[in-house]
CSV table of C-alpha atoms in Angstrom, one decimal:
chain,number,residue,atom,x,y,z
S,101,MET,CA,-0.1,-0.1,0.1
S,102,MET,CA,1.4,3.2,-0.9
S,103,LEU,CA,0.6,6.9,0.9
S,104,VAL,CA,1.7,9.8,-0.9
S,105,SER,CA,1.9,13.2,0.9
S,106,SER,CA,2.9,16.6,-1.2
S,107,GLY,CA,3.8,14.4,-4.1
S,108,MET,CA,6.6,12.5,-2.0
S,109,LEU,CA,6.5,9.0,-1.1
S,110,LEU,CA,6.3,8.6,3.0
S,111,ALA,CA,5.9,5.1,3.5
S,112,GLN,CA,5.3,1.7,2.0
S,113,THR,CA,4.4,-1.4,3.4
S,114,ASN,CA,2.5,-4.6,2.9
S,115,ALA,CA,0.4,-3.8,6.1
S,116,ASN,CA,-2.5,-1.7,5.5
S,117,PRO,CA,-3.1,1.1,8.3
S,118,THR,CA,-6.2,0.9,9.9
S,119,GLU,CA,-8.9,3.8,9.7
S,120,GLU,CA,-8.0,5.1,13.0
S,121,GLN,CA,-4.3,5.1,12.2
S,122,LYS,CA,-5.1,7.1,9.0
S,123,ILE,CA,-7.4,9.5,10.6
S,124,ALA,CA,-4.8,10.1,13.4
S,125,LEU,CA,-2.3,10.6,10.8
S,126,ASP,CA,-4.6,12.9,9.0
S,127,ASN,CA,-5.5,14.8,12.1
S,128,ALA,CA,-1.8,15.5,12.9
S,129,SER,CA,-1.2,16.8,9.1
S,130,MET,CA,-4.0,19.3,9.6
S,131,SER,CA,-2.6,20.9,12.7
S,132,THR,CA,0.4,21.8,10.6
S,133,GLU,CA,-1.5,23.5,7.7
S,134,SER,CA,-1.7,27.3,7.3
S,135,ALA,CA,-5.1,29.1,7.1
S,136,VAL,CA,-7.6,28.3,4.6
S,137,VAL,CA,-7.9,30.7,1.6
S,138,PRO,CA,-11.1,32.6,2.5
S,139,PHE,CA,-14.0,32.3,0.1
S,140,SER,CA,-13.7,36.0,-1.0
S,141,THR,CA,-10.5,35.0,-2.9
S,142,TYR,CA,-11.8,32.2,-4.9
S,143,ALA,CA,-9.9,31.9,-8.4
S,144,ASN,CA,-10.7,30.4,-11.6
S,145,GLU,CA,-14.5,30.9,-11.7
S,146,PRO,CA,-15.2,30.4,-15.5
S,147,THR,CA,-18.4,32.1,-16.7
S,148,GLY,CA,-21.4,29.6,-17.2
S,149,SER,CA,-22.6,28.8,-20.4
S,150,ARG,CA,-26.4,28.2,-19.4
S,151,SER,CA,-29.1,30.7,-18.7
S,152,MET,CA,-29.3,29.6,-15.2
S,153,VAL,CA,-26.8,29.2,-12.4
S,154,VAL,CA,-27.9,28.2,-8.8
S,155,GLU,CA,-25.2,28.5,-6.2
S,156,ILE,CA,-25.6,26.6,-2.9
S,157,GLY,CA,-23.3,27.2,0.2
S,158,THR,CA,-21.1,29.8,1.1
S,159,GLY,CA,-18.7,28.1,3.4
S,160,THR,CA,-15.1,29.2,3.8
S,161,GLY,CA,-13.7,26.1,5.2
S,162,TYR,CA,-13.2,22.4,4.2
S,163,GLY,CA,-15.6,21.2,6.9
S,164,ALA,CA,-15.4,19.2,9.8
S,165,TYR,CA,-14.9,15.5,10.4
S,166,PRO,CA,-16.2,13.2,8.6
S,167,SER,CA,-17.4,15.3,5.7
S,168,TYR,CA,-14.0,16.3,4.4
S,169,TYR,CA,-13.6,12.7,3.5
S,170,GLY,CA,-16.6,12.9,1.3
S,171,ASP,CA,-17.1,13.8,-2.3
S,172,TRP,CA,-13.9,13.6,-4.1
S,173,SER,CA,-11.6,13.3,-1.2
S,174,ASN,CA,-8.8,10.5,-2.2
S,175,TYR,CA,-7.2,10.1,1.3
S,176,TRP,CA,-8.9,6.8,0.8
S,177,GLU,CA,-9.1,4.4,-2.1
S,178,ASN,CA,-12.8,4.2,-2.3
S,179,CYS,CA,-15.5,6.8,-1.4
S,180,HIS,CA,-19.3,6.8,-1.4
S,181,THR,CA,-21.0,10.4,-0.9
S,182,GLN,CA,-24.8,11.2,-0.7
S,183,THR,CA,-25.5,15.0,-0.1
S,184,LEU,CA,-28.9,16.8,0.1
S,185,TYR,CA,-29.6,19.9,-1.5
S,186,LEU,CA,-32.9,21.5,-0.7
S,187,ALA,CA,-35.9,22.6,-3.0
S,188,SER,CA,-35.7,26.0,-1.1
S,189,GLU,CA,-32.1,26.5,-2.1
S,190,MET,CA,-32.8,25.5,-5.7
S,191,GLY,CA,-35.4,28.0,-5.9
S,192,SER,CA,-37.2,26.9,-8.9
S,193,GLY,CA,-37.2,24.0,-11.3
S,194,MET,CA,-34.7,23.6,-14.0
S,195,LEU,CA,-33.2,21.5,-16.7
S,196,ILE,CA,-29.7,20.5,-14.9
S,197,THR,CA,-27.0,20.3,-17.5
S,198,HIS,CA,-23.9,20.9,-15.3
S,199,LEU,CA,-22.4,20.5,-12.0
S,200,GLN,CA,-19.3,22.5,-10.4
S,201,TYR,CA,-17.5,22.2,-7.2
S,202,VAL,CA,-15.0,24.4,-5.6
S,203,PHE,CA,-11.8,23.3,-4.4
S,204,GLU,CA,-10.1,24.5,-1.1
S,205,ARG,CA,-7.0,21.8,-1.6
S,206,ILE,CA,-6.1,19.7,-4.7
S,207,ALA,CA,-4.2,16.4,-5.0
S,208,PRO,CA,-0.8,16.4,-6.5
S,209,ALA,CA,-0.3,15.3,-10.0
S,210,GLY,CA,0.4,11.6,-10.3
S,211,SER,CA,-2.2,11.2,-7.4
S,212,ASN,CA,-5.0,12.8,-8.5
S,213,SER,CA,-7.0,10.5,-10.7
S,214,LEU,CA,-10.1,8.8,-9.6
S,215,SER,CA,-11.4,5.3,-11.0
S,216,ASN,CA,-14.7,4.1,-12.0
S,217,VAL,CA,-16.6,7.8,-11.2
S,218,GLN,CA,-20.4,7.5,-11.3
S,219,ILE,CA,-22.5,10.5,-10.4
S,220,ARG,CA,-26.6,9.9,-9.8
S,221,ILE,CA,-29.2,12.4,-8.9
S,222,MET,CA,-32.4,11.3,-7.1
S,223,GLU,CA,-35.2,13.2,-5.3
S,224,THR,CA,-36.5,12.8,-1.7
S,225,THR,CA,-39.2,14.6,0.4
S,226,ASP,CA,-36.8,14.5,3.3
S,227,ASN,CA,-35.3,17.8,4.7
S,228,VAL,CA,-32.6,16.1,6.6
S,229,LEU,CA,-31.1,12.8,5.7
S,230,THR,CA,-31.4,9.8,7.9
S,231,ALA,CA,-28.3,8.5,9.6
S,232,GLY,CA,-27.3,4.8,9.6
S,233,ALA,CA,-27.2,3.7,6.1
S,234,PHE,CA,-27.1,5.0,2.6
S,235,TYR,CA,-30.3,5.7,0.8
S,236,SER,CA,-31.1,3.3,-1.9
S,237,THR,CA,-30.1,4.1,-5.5
S,238,ALA,CA,-32.6,1.8,-7.1
S,239,GLY,CA,-34.3,4.6,-8.5
S,240,ALA,CA,-31.8,7.1,-9.0
S,241,THR,CA,-30.8,8.6,-12.3
S,242,LEU,CA,-27.1,8.0,-13.6
S,243,VAL,CA,-26.1,11.5,-15.1
S,244,TRP,CA,-22.5,10.9,-15.6
S,245,SER,CA,-19.7,8.3,-15.2
S,246,SER,CA,-16.2,8.1,-16.1
S,247,GLY,CA,-13.2,5.4,-15.9
S,248,THR,CA,-10.7,7.8,-14.7
S,249,TYR,CA,-11.4,11.5,-13.6
S,250,VAL,CA,-9.2,14.3,-12.2
S,251,PRO,CA,-11.8,16.5,-10.2
S,252,ALA,CA,-9.6,19.6,-10.5
S,253,THR,CA,-6.1,20.8,-11.2
S,254,ALA,CA,-6.2,24.2,-9.4
S,255,THR,CA,-7.9,25.4,-6.4
S,256,GLY,CA,-11.1,27.4,-6.9
S,257,TRP,CA,-14.1,26.5,-9.0
S,258,ALA,CA,-13.1,23.5,-11.0
S,259,ASN,CA,-14.4,22.7,-14.7
S,260,MET,CA,-17.8,22.0,-15.2
S,261,ILE,CA,-19.2,18.2,-15.2
S,262,ASP,CA,-21.2,18.1,-18.2
S,263,ILE,CA,-24.1,15.6,-17.1
S,264,ASN,CA,-26.9,13.8,-19.0
S,265,ASP,CA,-29.6,16.7,-18.8
S,266,TYR,CA,-31.6,16.2,-15.8
S,267,VAL,CA,-35.3,17.5,-15.4
S,268,TYR,CA,-35.9,19.1,-12.0
S,269,THR,CA,-39.3,20.0,-11.3
S,270,GLY,CA,-38.5,22.1,-8.2
S,271,VAL,CA,-40.9,20.2,-6.0
S,272,ASN,CA,-38.6,17.7,-4.1
S,273,ASN,CA,-35.3,17.8,-2.4
S,274,LEU,CA,-32.3,16.7,-4.4
S,275,ILE,CA,-29.6,14.1,-3.4
S,276,ILE,CA,-26.2,14.1,-5.5
S,277,ASP,CA,-24.7,10.6,-5.2
S,278,ILE,CA,-20.9,10.3,-5.9
S,279,LEU,CA,-19.2,7.0,-5.9
S,280,TRP,CA,-15.9,6.0,-7.2
S,281,GLY,CA,-12.9,3.4,-6.6
S,282,ASP,CA,-10.9,1.3,-6.2
S,283,ASN,CA,-8.1,3.8,-7.0
S,284,GLY,CA,-5.4,1.4,-5.8
S,285,TYR,CA,-3.6,4.4,-4.0
S,286,TYR,CA,-4.4,7.2,-1.5
S,287,THR,CA,-2.5,10.3,-0.9
S,288,GLY,CA,-2.1,12.4,2.3
S,289,THR,CA,-2.5,15.6,0.2
S,290,TYR,CA,-6.1,14.9,-0.8
S,291,PHE,CA,-8.8,16.7,-2.8
S,292,ARG,CA,-11.0,19.1,-0.5
S,293,THR,CA,-14.0,20.9,-1.3
S,294,TYR,CA,-15.3,24.1,0.5
S,295,ARG,CA,-18.2,23.1,2.7
S,296,THR,CA,-21.3,24.9,4.3
S,297,VAL,CA,-22.7,23.9,7.5
S,298,GLY,CA,-26.3,23.0,7.2
S,299,ALA,CA,-29.3,22.4,9.8
S,300,GLY,CA,-29.4,18.4,10.4
S,301,ASN,CA,-27.7,15.9,8.3
S,302,ARG,CA,-26.7,17.1,4.7
S,303,MET,CA,-24.4,14.4,3.9
S,304,LEU,CA,-23.8,10.4,4.3
S,305,LEU,CA,-20.4,9.0,3.4
S,306,GLY,CA,-18.5,5.8,3.5
S,307,TYR,CA,-14.8,5.6,2.9
S,308,ALA,CA,-12.4,2.7,2.6
S,309,ASP,CA,-9.3,1.2,1.3
S,310,SER,CA,-10.3,-2.4,1.2
S,311,GLU,CA,-14.2,-2.0,0.5
S,312,THR,CA,-15.3,-1.5,-3.1
S,313,PRO,CA,-17.9,-0.2,-2.9
S,314,PRO,CA,-17.2,1.2,0.8
S,315,ASN,CA,-19.9,0.8,3.5
S,316,TYR,CA,-21.6,3.4,5.2
S,317,ASP,CA,-19.5,5.3,7.6
S,318,GLY,CA,-21.3,8.4,9.0
S,319,ALA,CA,-23.1,11.4,8.5
S,320,SER,CA,-22.5,15.0,8.8
S,321,SER,CA,-24.3,18.6,8.8
S,322,ASN,CA,-21.6,19.9,6.3
S,323,PHE,CA,-22.1,19.8,2.4
S,324,SER,CA,-19.8,20.8,-0.3
S,325,ASN,CA,-20.6,23.9,-2.1
S,326,ILE,CA,-21.9,23.6,-5.3
S,327,ARG,CA,-23.3,25.4,-8.6
S,328,PHE,CA,-26.1,24.0,-10.8
S,329,TYR,CA,-26.1,25.0,-14.4
S,330,GLY,CA,-29.0,24.8,-16.8
S,331,ASP,CA,-32.1,26.3,-18.4
S,332,PRO,CA,-35.4,27.2,-16.9
S,333,LEU,CA,-38.2,24.8,-17.2
S,334,MET,CA,-41.2,25.9,-19.4
S,335,ALA,CA,-44.6,24.7,-19.3
S,336,PRO,CA,-45.0,21.9,-21.8
S,337,GLY,CA,-47.3,22.4,-24.7
S,338,ASP,CA,-49.7,20.3,-27.0
S,339,ILE,CA,-49.5,19.4,-30.6
S,340,GLN,CA,-52.3,18.1,-33.1
S,341,GLY,CA,-52.6,17.7,-36.8
S,342,ASN,CA,-53.8,15.3,-39.6
S,343,VAL,CA,-51.5,12.8,-41.5
S,344,THR,CA,-52.4,11.9,-45.4
S,345,ASN,CA,-50.8,10.2,-48.1
S,346,SER,CA,-49.6,12.0,-51.1
S,347,GLY,CA,-53.1,11.8,-52.5
S,348,GLY,CA,-54.6,13.3,-49.8
S,349,LEU,CA,-56.3,10.5,-48.3
S,350,ALA,CA,-56.1,10.0,-44.6
S,351,ILE,CA,-53.7,7.4,-43.0
S,352,SER,CA,-55.0,5.7,-39.8
S,353,GLY,CA,-52.9,4.1,-37.4
S,354,ALA,CA,-49.7,6.0,-38.2
S,355,ILE,CA,-47.5,6.8,-35.0
S,356,VAL,CA,-46.5,10.6,-34.3
S,357,GLY,CA,-44.2,11.2,-31.3
S,358,ILE,CA,-41.2,13.2,-29.9
S,359,ASP,CA,-38.5,10.5,-29.0
S,360,GLY,CA,-38.1,10.2,-25.3
S,361,TYR,CA,-41.3,12.1,-24.4
S,362,GLY,CA,-44.3,10.3,-25.8
S,363,SER,CA,-46.1,9.2,-28.9
S,364,THR,CA,-49.6,8.8,-30.1
S,365,THR,CA,-51.6,7.1,-33.1
S,366,THR,CA,-53.9,8.7,-35.7
S,367,ASP,CA,-57.5,7.8,-35.5
S,368,GLY,CA,-59.8,6.6,-38.6
S,369,SER,CA,-59.7,10.1,-39.9
S,370,GLY,CA,-56.0,10.7,-39.6
S,371,TYR,CA,-56.0,13.1,-36.7
S,372,TYR,CA,-54.1,12.9,-33.9
S,373,PHE,CA,-53.3,14.9,-30.5
S,374,LEU,CA,-50.1,14.8,-28.5
S,375,GLY,CA,-50.4,16.3,-25.1
S,376,GLY,CA,-47.5,17.5,-22.4
S,377,MET,CA,-44.6,17.5,-25.1
S,378,PRO,CA,-41.5,19.7,-23.9
S,379,ALA,CA,-41.7,23.5,-25.0
S,380,ASN,CA,-39.4,25.2,-27.7
S,381,GLU,CA,-37.7,23.4,-30.8
S,382,GLN,CA,-38.2,19.7,-31.0
S,383,THR,CA,-38.1,17.0,-33.6
S,384,LEU,CA,-41.7,15.5,-34.5
S,385,THR,CA,-41.5,12.1,-36.0
S,386,CYS,CA,-44.5,10.4,-37.8
S,387,TYR,CA,-44.0,7.0,-39.2
S,388,LYS,CA,-46.3,3.7,-40.5
S,389,PRO,CA,-45.0,0.5,-42.1
S,390,GLY,CA,-45.2,0.8,-45.8
S,391,TYR,CA,-44.3,4.9,-45.8
S,392,ASN,CA,-41.4,6.9,-45.6
S,393,VAL,CA,-40.5,8.2,-42.0
S,394,ALA,CA,-41.0,12.1,-41.5
S,395,ASN,CA,-39.0,14.0,-39.1
S,396,ASP,CA,-40.0,17.6,-38.9
S,397,LEU,CA,-38.7,20.5,-36.8
S,398,VAL,CA,-41.7,22.2,-34.8
S,399,ASN,CA,-41.7,24.9,-32.1
S,400,VAL,CA,-44.0,23.8,-29.3
S,401,ALA,CA,-45.7,26.8,-27.7
S,402,SER,CA,-45.1,26.7,-23.8
S,403,GLY,CA,-48.7,26.2,-22.4
S,404,GLY,CA,-50.2,26.2,-25.7
S,405,LEU,CA,-51.4,24.4,-28.8
S,406,ILE,CA,-49.9,24.0,-32.1
S,407,THR,CA,-50.8,22.3,-35.3
S,408,HIS,CA,-48.5,20.2,-37.5
S,409,ASN,CA,-49.7,18.0,-40.4
S,410,PHE,CA,-47.9,15.4,-42.1
S,411,THR,CA,-48.0,14.2,-45.6
S,412,LEU,CA,-46.3,10.8,-45.8
S,413,THR,CA,-44.8,9.5,-48.9
S,414,SER,CA,-44.3,5.7,-49.9
S,415,PRO,CA,-42.4,3.9,-52.5
S,416,ASN,CA,-43.5,1.3,-55.1
S,417,LEU,CA,-40.8,-0.7,-56.4
S,418,THR,CA,-40.9,-2.9,-59.4
S,419,VAL,CA,-38.3,-5.4,-59.9
S,420,SER,CA,-37.7,-7.4,-63.2
S,421,PRO,CA,-37.0,-10.1,-63.6
S,422,LEU,CA,-38.3,-11.6,-60.1
S,423,ARG,CA,-36.3,-14.6,-60.5
S,424,LEU,CA,-32.8,-15.7,-61.8
S,425,ASP,CA,-32.2,-19.3,-62.1
S,426,GLU,CA,-28.8,-20.4,-62.9
S,427,THR,CA,-26.7,-23.4,-63.0
S,428,MET,CA,-23.3,-22.9,-62.5
S,429,ALA,CA,-20.0,-25.3,-62.7
S,430,PRO,CA,-17.0,-25.1,-60.5
S,431,ASN,CA,-15.0,-22.0,-61.1
S,432,GLU,CA,-17.4,-20.4,-63.5
S,433,TYR,CA,-18.6,-16.8,-63.2
S,434,LEU,CA,-21.7,-14.9,-64.6
S,435,THR,CA,-22.9,-11.3,-64.8
S,436,ASP,CA,-26.7,-10.6,-65.1
S,437,TYR,CA,-28.9,-7.7,-64.9
S,438,ILE,CA,-31.9,-6.8,-62.8
S,439,GLY,CA,-33.9,-3.8,-63.6
S,440,MET,CA,-35.7,-1.8,-60.6
S,441,LEU,CA,-38.1,0.9,-60.9
S,442,ASN,CA,-39.6,3.1,-58.0
S,443,THR,CA,-43.3,4.6,-59.4
S,444,GLY,CA,-44.2,5.7,-55.9
S,445,SER,CA,-44.1,9.2,-54.1
S,446,GLY,CA,-41.2,8.6,-51.7
S,447,PRO,CA,-37.6,7.4,-52.2
S,448,VAL,CA,-36.6,3.6,-51.5
S,449,ASP,CA,-33.6,1.7,-50.3
S,450,TRP,CA,-32.8,-1.9,-51.2
S,451,THR,CA,-30.6,-4.5,-50.8
S,452,ALA,CA,-29.7,-7.9,-52.6
S,453,GLU,CA,-28.0,-11.1,-51.8
S,454,VAL,CA,-27.1,-14.3,-53.7
S,455,VAL,CA,-28.6,-17.3,-52.0
S,456,TYR,CA,-27.0,-20.5,-52.2
S,457,PRO,CA,-28.9,-23.8,-52.0
S,458,VAL,CA,-27.1,-26.0,-49.0
S,459,THR,CA,-27.4,-29.6,-49.8
S,460,LYS,CA,-27.2,-31.9,-46.4
S,461,ALA,CA,-26.5,-35.7,-46.8
S,462,PRO,CA,-26.5,-38.2,-44.1
S,463,VAL,CA,-23.0,-39.6,-43.2
S,464,SER,CA,-22.5,-43.0,-41.7
S,465,ALA,CA,-19.4,-45.0,-40.5
S,466,PRO,CA,-18.9,-48.4,-38.6
S,467,VAL,CA,-18.4,-47.8,-35.0
S,468,GLU,CA,-16.2,-50.6,-33.3
S,469,THR,CA,-17.6,-51.6,-29.9
S,470,ILE,CA,-15.3,-53.5,-27.1
S,471,ASP,CA,-16.6,-56.1,-24.6
S,472,TRP,CA,-14.5,-55.5,-21.7
S,473,SER,CA,-15.3,-59.2,-20.4
S,474,THR,CA,-13.1,-60.5,-23.2
S,475,ALA,CA,-10.9,-57.6,-24.1
S,476,LYS,CA,-7.3,-58.3,-23.3
S,477,ARG,CA,-4.4,-56.2,-23.3
S,478,PHE,CA,-1.2,-56.9,-25.3
S,479,ASP,CA,0.3,-58.8,-22.1
S,480,GLY,CA,-2.9,-60.8,-21.7
S,481,LYS,CA,-3.7,-59.4,-18.2
S,482,PHE,CA,-7.2,-58.2,-19.0
S,483,GLY,CA,-10.0,-60.6,-19.2
S,484,ALA,CA,-12.9,-62.2,-17.4
S,485,GLY,CA,-12.9,-61.4,-13.9
S,486,SER,CA,-10.1,-59.0,-14.0
S,487,PHE,CA,-10.3,-56.1,-11.6
S,488,ILE,CA,-8.6,-52.4,-10.5
S,489,PRO,CA,-8.7,-52.1,-6.9
S,490,ALA,CA,-10.2,-48.8,-5.4
S,491,ASN,CA,-8.0,-47.0,-3.1
S,492,GLY,CA,-5.4,-49.7,-3.3
S,493,PRO,CA,-1.7,-49.4,-3.9
S,494,ALA,CA,-0.3,-47.7,-6.9
S,495,MET,CA,0.1,-50.4,-9.8
S,496,SER,CA,3.6,-50.8,-10.8
S,497,ASP,CA,2.6,-52.6,-14.0
S,498,ARG,CA,0.8,-50.4,-16.5
S,499,GLY,CA,0.1,-52.1,-20.2
S,500,THR,CA,-1.2,-50.8,-23.4
S,501,MET,CA,-4.3,-52.0,-25.3
S,502,ASP,CA,-4.9,-51.5,-29.0
S,503,CYS,CA,-8.0,-49.4,-29.6
S,504,PRO,CA,-8.7,-48.5,-33.2
S,505,ASP,CA,-10.0,-45.3,-34.4
S,506,GLY,CA,-13.7,-44.7,-33.8
S,507,SER,CA,-13.9,-46.9,-30.8
S,508,THR,CA,-16.4,-46.2,-28.1
S,509,PHE,CA,-16.4,-47.3,-24.4
S,510,SER,CA,-19.6,-48.0,-22.4
């Protein structure tokens, strides 16, 4: 096991230090540190690229035990953290697109990469976290993962984490679940974020060198200062319309929808109604077997109703001749031609292949069997009444027997 501090190797031993020993070493190291850089001098604050930025937490220190072992702290080879951020702190619903953490200290190069990082988001009505065990992540949404990740290369606000967009309605509280490990190392100069003290338990965490993933270790009222970036949520809108063919006739049973949000089917008159679709520009798709797929950009009015009609085209392919029969001798080749004509209203794609007939013929071969009551070795020691003792002394005599190819034993 390796312990690194300030980029220098301090000790290497086959015996892993206990949790208590590691915490004692860390406490001793903290006692020699200089004062924490105040919040007002945060550096490296990149300008947000989204229309909404929600910053939660104003703490100017790295928190109290055990909170500073949470989130990105690589003083341990494995870490699991669940942090609660309240709906009252979020302010409103939003489409969360990025997360950002601010670092009081960073790990040295060569000891700053985390393995198998996963970030999940889930919602809860709890205003404080219940200590004693992690909340189940069965219903959580995995929004980001990476095989290797360096959380920060300088103190201050780190690069934003571009997560899969998460729709937060603003009703419930949020839990940010961070899990990573096994790194295969730990460092005495580990990542620390700035933290704020909340009311009640705001963080659940587990950390370990020999547990992957780590078990629950404790709770804390401290939580990491964080920024949520995203776009405001807008009220959904409705879409209606009619689907016809190129001749103007209604198409029933056509499917109309927006991928990931819902779909509906046209009725006998070709009419459809699609409710509760996300506002702004969306790709609306319409299709039915036998027709070409249509993808149209529509601008869904927030809280309103728009009308969008589809005209589906369909191909009509004529192939001549429909069949080619040729008998070929070995090593012969043939060039032939097939005519194709599309008389429909829509484009068509096609593929062709040559199908070779497969001939199967039964194959039989004589199989010789051996009657062990009469079988003999070359030295004649096998025969009627022969036996090999079980759990007996090793046999010093090993003969050979002639077994023709294809013999079976039963």
